mmCIF file of C-alpha atoms in Angstrom:
data_model
loop_
_atom_site.group_PDB
_atom_site.id
_atom_site.type_symbol
_atom_site.label_atom_id
_atom_site.label_comp_id
_atom_site.label_asym_id
_atom_site.label_seq_id
_atom_site.Cartn_x
_atom_site.Cartn_y
_atom_site.Cartn_z
ATOM 1 C CA MET A 1193 -5.438 -1.966 6.590
ATOM 2 C CA SER A 1194 -6.223 -1.265 2.946
ATOM 3 C CA ARG A 1195 -6.786 -3.984 0.369
ATOM 4 C CA ARG A 1196 -3.615 -2.913 -1.487
ATOM 5 C CA LEU A 1197 -1.460 -3.371 1.597
ATOM 6 C CA ILE A 1198 -2.934 -6.811 2.252
ATOM 7 C CA ILE A 1199 -2.229 -7.941 -1.319
ATOM 8 C CA GLU A 1200 1.305 -6.506 -1.306
ATOM 9 C CA ALA A 1201 2.053 -8.089 2.073
ATOM 10 C CA SER A 1202 0.825 -11.447 0.776
ATOM 11 C CA LEU A 1203 3.049 -11.180 -2.302
ATOM 12 C CA VAL A 1204 6.048 -10.236 -0.162
ATOM 13 C CA GLY A 1205 5.307 -13.202 2.081
ATOM 14 C CA LEU A 1206 5.190 -15.533 -0.922
ATOM 15 C CA GLY A 1207 8.456 -14.129 -2.273
ATOM 16 C CA THR A 1208 10.123 -14.466 1.118
ATOM 17 C CA ALA A 1209 8.942 -18.073 1.364
ATOM 18 C CA LEU A 1210 10.511 -18.843 -2.023
ATOM 19 C CA MET A 1211 13.822 -17.332 -0.920
ATOM 20 C CA LEU A 1212 13.753 -19.325 2.327
ATOM 21 C CA VAL A 1213 13.057 -22.521 0.366
ATOM 22 C CA ALA A 1214 16.054 -21.781 -1.846
ATOM 23 C CA LEU A 1215 18.258 -21.274 1.208
ATOM 24 C CA ALA A 1216 17.020 -24.471 2.874
ATOM 25 C CA ALA A 1217 17.392 -26.661 -0.231
ATOM 26 C CA ASP A 1218 21.096 -27.384 0.142
ATOM 27 C CA GLN A 1219 22.839 -30.310 -1.574
ATOM 28 C CA GLY A 1220 21.909 -32.658 1.261
ATOM 29 C CA TRP A 1221 18.213 -31.902 0.699
ATOM 30 C CA TRP A 1222 18.483 -32.647 -3.022
ATOM 31 C CA ASP A 1223 20.331 -35.897 -2.315
ATOM 32 C CA ARG A 1224 17.666 -36.998 0.179
ATOM 33 C CA HIS A 1225 14.663 -36.180 -1.973
ATOM 34 C CA PHE A 1226 15.665 -36.849 -5.575
ATOM 35 C CA LEU A 1227 17.053 -39.889 -7.326
ATOM 36 C CA PRO A 1228 20.192 -39.359 -9.371
ATOM 37 C CA VAL A 1229 19.874 -39.723 -13.126
ATOM 38 C CA PHE A 1230 22.452 -42.455 -13.591
ATOM 39 C CA ALA A 1231 23.069 -41.670 -17.258
ATOM 40 C CA VAL A 1232 24.157 -38.114 -16.376
ATOM 41 C CA ASP A 1233 27.428 -37.143 -14.701
ATOM 42 C CA ARG A 1234 26.949 -36.145 -11.058
ATOM 43 C CA ALA A 1235 28.689 -32.802 -11.564
ATOM 44 C CA THR A 1236 26.126 -31.960 -14.249
ATOM 45 C CA MET A 1237 23.259 -32.978 -11.974
ATOM 46 C CA VAL A 1238 24.629 -30.893 -9.088
ATOM 47 C CA ALA A 1239 24.990 -27.891 -11.401
ATOM 48 C CA ALA A 1240 21.380 -28.316 -12.563
ATOM 49 C CA GLU A 1241 20.177 -28.532 -8.949
ATOM 50 C CA HIS A 1242 22.123 -25.396 -8.016
ATOM 51 C CA THR A 1243 20.614 -23.625 -11.016
ATOM 52 C CA ALA A 1244 17.100 -24.615 -9.955
ATOM 53 C CA ARG A 1245 17.846 -23.451 -6.417
ATOM 54 C CA GLY A 1246 19.108 -20.102 -7.697
ATOM 55 C CA LEU A 1247 16.084 -19.607 -9.954
ATOM 56 C CA ILE A 1248 13.710 -20.261 -7.052
ATOM 57 C CA GLY A 1249 15.507 -17.707 -4.887
ATOM 58 C CA LEU A 1250 15.662 -15.194 -7.739
ATOM 59 C CA SER A 1251 11.932 -15.629 -8.404
ATOM 60 C CA GLY A 1252 11.210 -14.857 -4.763
ATOM 61 C CA ALA A 1253 13.368 -11.733 -4.823
ATOM 62 C CA VAL A 1254 11.830 -10.456 -8.071
ATOM 63 C CA LEU A 1255 8.319 -11.094 -6.756
ATOM 64 C CA SER A 1256 9.017 -9.212 -3.515
ATOM 65 C CA LEU A 1257 10.981 -6.272 -4.912
ATOM 66 C CA VAL A 1258 9.898 -5.789 -8.542
ATOM 67 C CA LEU A 1259 6.552 -7.428 -9.275
ATOM 68 C CA ARG A 1260 4.850 -6.701 -5.961
ATOM 69 C CA ARG A 1261 3.188 -3.431 -6.945
ATOM 70 C CA PRO A 1262 2.297 -4.288 -10.589
ATOM 71 C CA LEU A 1263 0.671 -7.531 -9.474
ATOM 72 C CA ALA A 1264 -1.145 -5.765 -6.650
ATOM 73 C CA ASN A 1265 -2.526 -3.172 -9.089
ATOM 74 C CA ALA A 1266 -3.728 -5.919 -11.448
ATOM 75 C CA LEU A 1267 -5.391 -7.828 -8.617
ATOM 76 C CA ILE A 1268 -7.101 -4.709 -7.286
ATOM 77 C CA ARG A 1269 -8.627 -3.954 -10.706
ATOM 78 C CA ALA A 1270 -9.838 -7.530 -11.173
ATOM 79 C CA THR A 1271 -13.549 -8.110 -10.557
ATOM 80 C CA THR A 1272 -15.008 -11.158 -8.861
ATOM 81 C CA GLY A 1273 -17.046 -12.068 -11.945
ATOM 82 C CA GLY A 1274 -14.063 -11.789 -14.269
ATOM 83 C CA THR A 1275 -11.905 -13.924 -11.975
ATOM 84 C CA LEU A 1276 -14.583 -16.612 -11.752
ATOM 85 C CA ARG A 1277 -14.968 -16.695 -15.539
ATOM 86 C CA ILE A 1278 -11.238 -17.250 -15.957
ATOM 87 C CA ILE A 1279 -11.236 -20.030 -13.368
ATOM 88 C CA VAL A 1280 -14.240 -21.770 -14.957
ATOM 89 C CA ALA A 1281 -12.658 -21.545 -18.429
ATOM 90 C CA ILE A 1282 -9.416 -23.107 -17.160
ATOM 91 C CA VAL A 1283 -11.265 -25.940 -15.395
ATOM 92 C CA LEU A 1284 -13.395 -26.693 -18.466
ATOM 93 C CA ALA A 1285 -10.341 -26.681 -20.744
ATOM 94 C CA LEU A 1286 -8.472 -29.091 -18.469
ATOM 95 C CA GLY A 1287 -11.507 -31.361 -18.205
ATOM 96 C CA ALA A 1288 -12.001 -31.462 -21.971
ATOM 97 C CA GLY A 1289 -8.309 -32.185 -22.508
ATOM 98 C CA GLU A 1290 -8.388 -35.047 -20.009
ATOM 99 C CA LEU A 1291 -11.457 -36.588 -21.677
ATOM 100 C CA ILE A 1292 -9.813 -36.389 -25.104
ATOM 101 C CA LEU A 1293 -6.632 -38.040 -23.800
ATOM 102 C CA ARG A 1294 -8.642 -40.826 -22.169
ATOM 103 C CA THR A 1295 -9.979 -41.897 -25.560
ATOM 104 C CA GLN A 1296 -6.499 -43.316 -26.278
ATOM 105 C CA PRO A 1297 -5.387 -46.684 -24.803
ATOM 106 C CA PRO A 1298 -3.531 -46.152 -21.518
ATOM 107 C CA HIS A 1299 0.161 -46.946 -21.224
ATOM 108 C CA PRO A 1300 2.841 -45.654 -18.840
ATOM 109 C CA HIS A 1301 3.990 -42.203 -19.907
ATOM 110 C CA ASP A 1302 7.611 -43.221 -19.309
ATOM 111 C CA ALA A 1303 7.330 -46.149 -21.748
ATOM 112 C CA ASP A 1304 7.161 -46.204 -25.519
ATOM 113 C CA PRO A 1305 3.682 -46.430 -27.094
ATOM 114 C CA LEU A 1306 2.708 -50.066 -27.572
ATOM 115 C CA GLN A 1307 2.324 -49.582 -31.330
ATOM 116 C CA GLN A 1308 5.963 -48.535 -31.714
ATOM 117 C CA GLU A 1309 8.064 -51.243 -33.357
ATOM 118 C CA PRO A 1310 8.670 -53.882 -32.296
ATOM 119 C CA ARG A 1311 5.001 -53.786 -31.327
ATOM 120 C CA ARG A 1312 3.648 -54.903 -27.998
ATOM 121 C CA SER A 1313 0.156 -55.795 -26.866
ATOM 122 C CA ALA A 1314 -1.467 -55.085 -23.519
ATOM 123 C CA ASP A 1315 -1.360 -57.844 -20.916
ATOM 124 C CA THR A 1316 -3.410 -57.738 -17.718
ATOM 125 C CA ARG A 1317 -0.798 -59.367 -15.481
ATOM 126 C CA LEU A 1318 2.461 -58.153 -17.036
ATOM 127 C CA GLY A 1319 1.401 -54.799 -18.480
ATOM 128 C CA TRP A 1320 2.476 -55.620 -22.033
ATOM 129 C CA VAL A 1321 4.245 -58.300 -24.050
ATOM 130 C CA PHE A 1322 5.678 -58.454 -27.550
ATOM 131 C CA VAL A 1323 3.123 -59.374 -30.204
ATOM 132 C CA PRO A 1324 3.738 -63.107 -30.840
ATOM 133 C CA SER A 1325 4.325 -64.834 -34.194
ATOM 134 C CA ARG A 1326 5.458 -61.655 -35.883
ATOM 135 C CA SER A 1327 8.492 -60.377 -37.810
ATOM 136 C CA VAL A 1328 9.327 -56.804 -38.739
ATOM 137 C CA VAL A 1329 12.310 -54.811 -40.000
ATOM 138 C CA VAL A 1330 12.834 -51.412 -38.344
ATOM 139 C CA GLN A 1331 15.144 -48.538 -39.222
ATOM 140 C CA GLU A 1332 17.236 -47.914 -36.090
ATOM 141 C CA ALA A 1333 20.213 -45.533 -35.867
ATOM 142 C CA GLY A 1334 20.677 -45.531 -39.624
ATOM 143 C CA ARG A 1335 20.499 -49.287 -40.199
ATOM 144 C CA ARG A 1336 17.810 -51.894 -40.759
ATOM 145 C CA VAL A 1337 17.219 -54.090 -37.708
ATOM 146 C CA PRO A 1338 15.077 -57.251 -38.034
ATOM 147 C CA TYR A 1339 12.937 -58.407 -35.114
ATOM 148 C CA SER A 1340 11.217 -61.810 -35.003
ATOM 149 C CA PHE A 1341 9.101 -63.329 -32.248
ATOM 150 C CA ASP A 1342 7.817 -66.867 -31.888
ATOM 151 C CA ALA A 1343 4.356 -67.966 -30.757
ATOM 152 C CA ALA A 1344 5.304 -67.414 -27.099
ATOM 153 C CA GLY A 1345 6.465 -63.858 -27.737
ATOM 154 C CA TYR A 1346 10.171 -64.673 -27.294
ATOM 155 C CA ARG A 1347 12.578 -62.910 -29.602
ATOM 156 C CA VAL A 1348 14.172 -65.407 -32.002
ATOM 157 C CA SER A 1349 16.660 -65.366 -34.856
ATOM 158 C CA GLY A 1350 14.155 -65.154 -37.699
ATOM 159 C CA PRO A 1351 10.698 -66.042 -39.068
ATOM 160 C CA GLY A 1352 9.754 -69.676 -38.561
ATOM 161 C CA THR A 1353 12.195 -70.106 -35.670
ATOM 162 C CA ALA A 1354 10.858 -71.009 -32.230
ATOM 163 C CA VAL A 1355 12.266 -71.768 -28.795
ATOM 164 C CA ASP A 1356 11.884 -75.463 -27.924
ATOM 165 C CA PRO A 1357 10.899 -75.754 -24.230
ATOM 166 C CA GLU A 1358 11.938 -79.431 -24.235
ATOM 167 C CA LYS A 1359 15.619 -78.609 -24.824
ATOM 168 C CA PRO A 1360 18.168 -77.441 -22.221
ATOM 169 C CA THR A 1361 17.701 -73.681 -22.123
ATOM 170 C CA ILE A 1362 19.233 -70.558 -20.625
ATOM 171 C CA LEU A 1363 16.422 -68.135 -19.795
ATOM 172 C CA PHE A 1364 17.066 -64.397 -20.102
ATOM 173 C CA THR A 1365 14.708 -61.901 -18.499
ATOM 174 C CA GLY A 1366 14.849 -58.112 -18.364
ATOM 175 C CA GLU A 1367 14.011 -55.104 -20.496
ATOM 176 C CA SER A 1368 15.176 -53.641 -23.804
ATOM 177 C CA ILE A 1369 18.882 -54.252 -23.140
ATOM 178 C CA ILE A 1370 18.294 -58.004 -22.850
ATOM 179 C CA ALA A 1371 15.637 -57.889 -25.595
ATOM 180 C CA GLY A 1372 18.294 -56.363 -27.852
ATOM 181 C CA PHE A 1373 16.618 -53.132 -28.884
ATOM 182 C CA GLY A 1374 18.422 -51.733 -31.912
ATOM 183 C CA LEU A 1375 20.490 -54.900 -32.384
ATOM 184 C CA ALA A 1376 20.315 -57.738 -34.864
ATOM 185 C CA TRP A 1377 19.614 -61.071 -33.184
ATOM 186 C CA ASP A 1378 23.184 -62.360 -33.348
ATOM 187 C CA GLU A 1379 24.387 -59.184 -31.583
ATOM 188 C CA THR A 1380 22.135 -59.619 -28.551
ATOM 189 C CA ILE A 1381 23.236 -60.948 -25.162
ATOM 190 C CA PRO A 1382 21.059 -64.116 -25.363
ATOM 191 C CA ALA A 1383 22.284 -64.954 -28.874
ATOM 192 C CA ARG A 1384 25.964 -64.443 -28.051
ATOM 193 C CA ALA A 1385 25.713 -66.450 -24.830
ATOM 194 C CA SER A 1386 23.914 -69.243 -26.669
ATOM 195 C CA ALA A 1387 26.583 -69.337 -29.382
ATOM 196 C CA LEU A 1388 29.438 -69.430 -26.872
ATOM 197 C CA LEU A 1389 27.862 -72.064 -24.623
ATOM 198 C CA ARG A 1390 26.135 -74.029 -27.394
ATOM 199 C CA ILE A 1391 22.949 -74.073 -25.334
ATOM 200 C CA GLN A 1392 19.571 -72.798 -26.504
ATOM 201 C CA SER A 1393 18.593 -69.399 -25.107
ATOM 202 C CA ALA A 1394 15.092 -68.064 -24.468
ATOM 203 C CA ASP A 1395 14.805 -64.279 -24.552
ATOM 204 C CA LEU A 1396 11.870 -63.457 -22.255
ATOM 205 C CA ALA A 1397 12.764 -59.763 -22.001
ATOM 206 C CA VAL A 1398 10.289 -57.068 -23.041
ATOM 207 C CA SER A 1399 11.034 -53.398 -23.630
ATOM 208 C CA ASP A 1400 10.387 -50.913 -20.801
ATOM 209 C CA TYR A 1401 9.951 -53.575 -18.113
ATOM 210 C CA SER A 1402 10.681 -52.808 -14.473
ATOM 211 C CA SER A 1403 12.352 -55.349 -12.190
ATOM 212 C CA ASP A 1404 8.920 -56.456 -10.969
ATOM 213 C CA GLN A 1405 7.648 -57.037 -14.491
ATOM 214 C CA SER A 1406 10.790 -58.989 -15.386
ATOM 215 C CA TYR A 1407 10.249 -61.223 -12.369
ATOM 216 C CA LEU A 1408 6.567 -61.726 -13.204
ATOM 217 C CA ARG A 1409 7.479 -62.639 -16.784
ATOM 218 C CA LEU A 1410 9.979 -65.218 -15.539
ATOM 219 C CA ALA A 1411 7.502 -66.628 -13.009
ATOM 220 C CA THR A 1412 4.938 -67.040 -15.796
ATOM 221 C CA GLU A 1413 7.237 -68.640 -18.375
ATOM 222 C CA LEU A 1414 9.700 -70.722 -16.328
ATOM 223 C CA PRO A 1415 7.297 -73.670 -15.727
ATOM 224 C CA ARG A 1416 7.071 -74.211 -19.513
ATOM 225 C CA PHE A 1417 10.689 -75.325 -19.753
ATOM 226 C CA ARG A 1418 11.588 -78.937 -19.099
ATOM 227 C CA GLU A 1419 15.322 -78.395 -18.536
ATOM 228 C CA PRO A 1420 16.221 -74.788 -17.646
ATOM 229 C CA VAL A 1421 19.998 -74.618 -17.280
ATOM 230 C CA ALA A 1422 20.325 -71.063 -15.967
ATOM 231 C CA VAL A 1423 18.343 -67.893 -15.432
ATOM 232 C CA VAL A 1424 20.030 -64.624 -16.413
ATOM 233 C CA THR A 1425 18.436 -61.410 -15.187
ATOM 234 C CA LEU A 1426 19.394 -57.775 -15.607
ATOM 235 C CA PHE A 1427 19.989 -55.244 -12.880
ATOM 236 C CA MET A 1428 21.305 -51.713 -13.276
ATOM 237 C CA PRO A 1429 20.933 -48.572 -11.130
ATOM 238 C CA SER A 1430 18.815 -46.749 -13.717
ATOM 239 C CA LEU A 1431 16.049 -49.294 -13.084
ATOM 240 C CA PHE A 1432 15.468 -47.606 -9.711
ATOM 241 C CA ASP A 1433 13.556 -44.812 -11.458
ATOM 242 C CA ARG A 1434 11.275 -47.268 -13.236
ATOM 243 C CA ASN A 1435 10.835 -49.456 -10.163
ATOM 244 C CA LEU A 1436 9.417 -46.537 -8.171
ATOM 245 C CA LEU A 1437 6.562 -45.962 -10.618
ATOM 246 C CA ASP A 1438 3.084 -47.289 -9.861
ATOM 247 C CA ASN A 1439 1.687 -46.830 -13.393
ATOM 248 C CA ARG A 1440 2.476 -50.456 -14.319
ATOM 249 C CA PRO A 1441 1.878 -53.879 -12.684
ATOM 250 C CA ARG A 1442 4.139 -54.174 -9.657
ATOM 251 C CA LEU A 1443 4.791 -56.191 -6.522
ATOM 252 C CA ALA A 1444 3.957 -54.940 -3.033
ATOM 253 C CA ALA A 1445 5.422 -56.219 0.226
ATOM 254 C CA GLY A 1446 5.439 -60.001 0.242
ATOM 255 C CA LEU A 1447 5.637 -59.983 -3.569
ATOM 256 C CA ILE A 1448 1.874 -59.458 -3.845
ATOM 257 C CA TRP A 1449 0.814 -58.476 -7.374
ATOM 258 C CA GLN A 1450 -0.663 -54.980 -7.644
ATOM 259 C CA PRO A 1451 -2.480 -53.520 -10.673
ATOM 260 C CA PRO A 1452 -1.240 -50.295 -12.268
ATOM 261 C CA VAL A 1453 -2.568 -46.996 -10.971
ATOM 262 C CA HIS A 1454 -4.000 -44.841 -13.764
ATOM 263 C CA HIS A 1455 -3.216 -41.205 -13.016
ATOM 264 C CA TRP A 1456 -4.523 -38.118 -14.753
ATOM 265 C CA ARG A 1457 -3.397 -38.169 -18.383
ATOM 266 C CA LEU A 1458 -2.674 -34.426 -18.321
ATOM 267 C CA ALA A 1459 -0.093 -34.974 -15.586
ATOM 268 C CA ALA A 1460 1.859 -37.248 -17.934
ATOM 269 C CA LEU A 1461 2.133 -34.723 -20.772
ATOM 270 C CA PRO A 1462 5.148 -32.783 -19.402
ATOM 271 C CA THR A 1463 7.182 -36.012 -19.251
ATOM 272 C CA ARG A 1464 6.487 -37.091 -22.834
ATOM 273 C CA SER A 1465 8.943 -36.005 -25.500
ATOM 274 C CA GLY A 1466 10.228 -37.083 -28.896
ATOM 275 C CA THR A 1467 12.987 -39.272 -27.472
ATOM 276 C CA ARG A 1468 12.634 -43.015 -27.209
ATOM 277 C CA ARG A 1469 12.049 -43.098 -23.470
ATOM 278 C CA GLY A 1470 10.731 -39.601 -23.038
ATOM 279 C CA ALA A 1471 11.813 -37.002 -20.567
ATOM 280 C CA ALA A 1472 10.953 -39.181 -17.588
ATOM 281 C CA ASP A 1473 14.299 -40.951 -17.770
ATOM 282 C CA ARG A 1474 16.122 -37.631 -17.798
ATOM 283 C CA CYS A 1475 14.237 -36.059 -14.899
ATOM 284 C CA THR A 1476 14.767 -36.840 -11.265
ATOM 285 C CA ALA A 1477 12.064 -38.785 -9.461
ATOM 286 C CA ILE A 1478 10.839 -37.473 -6.122
ATOM 287 C CA ARG A 1479 11.437 -39.931 -3.327
ATOM 288 C CA SER A 1480 11.242 -40.414 0.428
ATOM 289 C CA ARG A 1481 13.844 -39.304 2.955
ATOM 290 C CA GLU A 1482 15.294 -42.853 3.003
ATOM 291 C CA PRO A 1483 15.214 -43.663 -0.728
ATOM 292 C CA ASP A 1484 18.263 -45.830 -1.189
ATOM 293 C CA ARG A 1485 17.437 -48.068 1.729
ATOM 294 C CA GLY A 1486 13.803 -48.441 0.723
ATOM 295 C CA ASP A 1487 14.293 -49.119 -2.955
ATOM 296 C CA ALA A 1488 17.318 -51.359 -2.496
ATOM 297 C CA ALA A 1489 15.340 -53.332 0.042
ATOM 298 C CA ALA A 1490 12.508 -53.589 -2.454
ATOM 299 C CA ALA A 1491 14.911 -54.899 -5.085
ATOM 300 C CA HIS A 1492 16.296 -57.635 -2.844
ATOM 301 C CA PRO A 1493 13.093 -59.736 -2.549
ATOM 302 C CA ARG A 1494 12.663 -59.789 -6.349
ATOM 303 C CA CYS A 1495 16.261 -60.827 -6.825
ATOM 304 C CA GLY A 1496 15.989 -63.428 -4.099
ATOM 305 C CA ARG A 1497 12.726 -64.817 -5.439
ATOM 306 C CA ILE A 1498 14.248 -65.177 -8.911
ATOM 307 C CA THR A 1499 17.053 -67.140 -7.258
ATOM 308 C CA VAL A 1500 14.524 -69.359 -5.478
ATOM 309 C CA ARG A 1501 12.615 -70.052 -8.690
ATOM 310 C CA ALA A 1502 15.796 -70.772 -10.611
ATOM 311 C CA ARG A 1503 17.116 -73.181 -8.003
ATOM 312 C CA ALA A 1504 13.739 -74.873 -7.630
ATOM 313 C CA THR A 1505 14.150 -75.969 -11.233
ATOM 314 C CA ARG A 1506 17.828 -76.830 -10.672
ATOM 315 C CA SER A 1507 18.904 -73.810 -12.690
ATOM 316 C CA GLU A 1508 21.706 -71.386 -11.937
ATOM 317 C CA LEU A 1509 21.271 -67.652 -11.559
ATOM 318 C CA ALA A 1510 23.380 -64.978 -13.190
ATOM 319 C CA SER A 1511 22.901 -61.242 -13.310
ATOM 320 C CA ALA A 1512 24.070 -59.055 -16.172
ATOM 321 C CA GLY A 1513 24.469 -55.471 -15.106
ATOM 322 C CA ARG A 1514 26.610 -52.958 -13.288
ATOM 323 C CA SER A 1515 25.498 -53.998 -9.816
ATOM 324 C CA ALA A 1516 23.005 -56.470 -8.462
ATOM 325 C CA PRO A 1517 22.099 -56.356 -4.751
ATOM 326 C CA ARG A 1518 22.672 -59.734 -3.096
ATOM 327 C CA CYS A 1519 22.991 -61.452 -6.459
ATOM 328 C CA THR A 1520 25.979 -62.654 -8.437
ATOM 329 C CA ARG A 1521 27.619 -59.643 -10.082
ATOM 330 C CA HIS A 1522 28.489 -59.744 -13.748
ATOM 331 C CA PRO A 1523 29.253 -56.168 -14.845
ATOM 332 C CA GLY A 1524 30.105 -55.283 -18.368
ATOM 333 C CA HIS A 1525 27.104 -54.272 -20.461
ATOM 334 C CA ARG A 1526 27.725 -50.985 -22.228
ATOM 335 C CA ASN A 1527 25.712 -48.995 -24.765
ATOM 336 C CA ARG A 1528 23.457 -51.927 -25.686
ATOM 337 C CA SER A 1529 26.261 -53.599 -27.632
ATOM 338 C CA GLY A 1530 25.776 -56.772 -25.604
ATOM 339 C CA ARG A 1531 29.333 -57.918 -26.282
ATOM 340 C CA ALA A 1532 30.976 -57.385 -22.909
ATOM 341 C CA ALA A 1533 27.922 -58.575 -20.996
ATOM 342 C CA ALA A 1534 27.574 -61.637 -23.205
ATOM 343 C CA ARG A 1535 31.149 -62.635 -22.470
ATOM 344 C CA ARG A 1536 30.601 -62.211 -18.742
ATOM 345 C CA VAL A 1537 27.472 -64.326 -18.787
ATOM 346 C CA ALA A 1538 29.115 -66.953 -20.969
ATOM 347 C CA GLU A 1539 31.996 -67.342 -18.520
ATOM 348 C CA ILE A 1540 29.636 -68.484 -15.767
ATOM 349 C CA ALA A 1541 29.050 -71.955 -17.133
ATOM 350 C CA PRO A 1542 32.580 -73.225 -17.917
ATOM 351 C CA GLY A 1543 33.877 -72.065 -14.542
ATOM 352 C CA GLN A 1544 31.231 -74.078 -12.720
ATOM 353 C CA GLY A 1545 31.484 -77.295 -14.668
ATOM 354 C CA ARG A 1546 28.358 -77.001 -16.798
#
């Protein structure tokens, strides 16, 4: 068999494999292997998956029927030395790019850079925290938004204000929704709940946190407070994507702390874009064949352990979000306004005699 026939047969085999993959990847396969993007309508996601499936099949057909002979001719003319030079050049370019990227401080590619306002600093146990004792005004969505943080890194109403750990306090933990990204202090969930209940609030939330990081933050800060009245935590389905990542501190089975895994920096480049959270939040995350069961089960111990810690200090637990597995449900937060969620959280106390 001639070299040309071998190359053409290999290309036809590759094209056929692509077409078979497209046929096998029905909707059930996509549902088993990819997380939904909860901010996108399912019909849109299904259409995108069907488009990807069609493009894979079309690529296989074009490779087998149209590009087979041109590619075979190009491969036949290629010399061994020329091919090796191309391979070496590609490897050297990738290596140099990786070394250049490693000169920058590492941070998860799905999270904002730490220097973006409001600034955060690296933390060995938690990943990052807000820079303490700092105030800044940031232009967000066409308006000026002030951010202030006390010496503990909690967001507060303004410069010179601090959370008093000796007073009765409602502790809020979570990510940017609870932290109030893009909102003035009095528009945030902690501030509105505090005003309605007339109880001091402590905003422990930090932008881009996963559920594990939120729990670790609470576990670190809760012992400081003499009279914690309640613990309010956030849960929403879109956290599943973030909770599956290993590029940040996380909890393994038994709630054992695990350090972040630092992957190749080049692999993170396709998921970084000009948006606030990057393309990672808009792309589906590959998962196991039993994703919902595994990740929901992983969420339950964190939620339960937060409950245990809250009750150990005679606090109550509330959850602000659209659904919270095995925790009290308090839906209502929409578009970071904090208003609906704040009302839901605030209704917990009067109904239970506090």
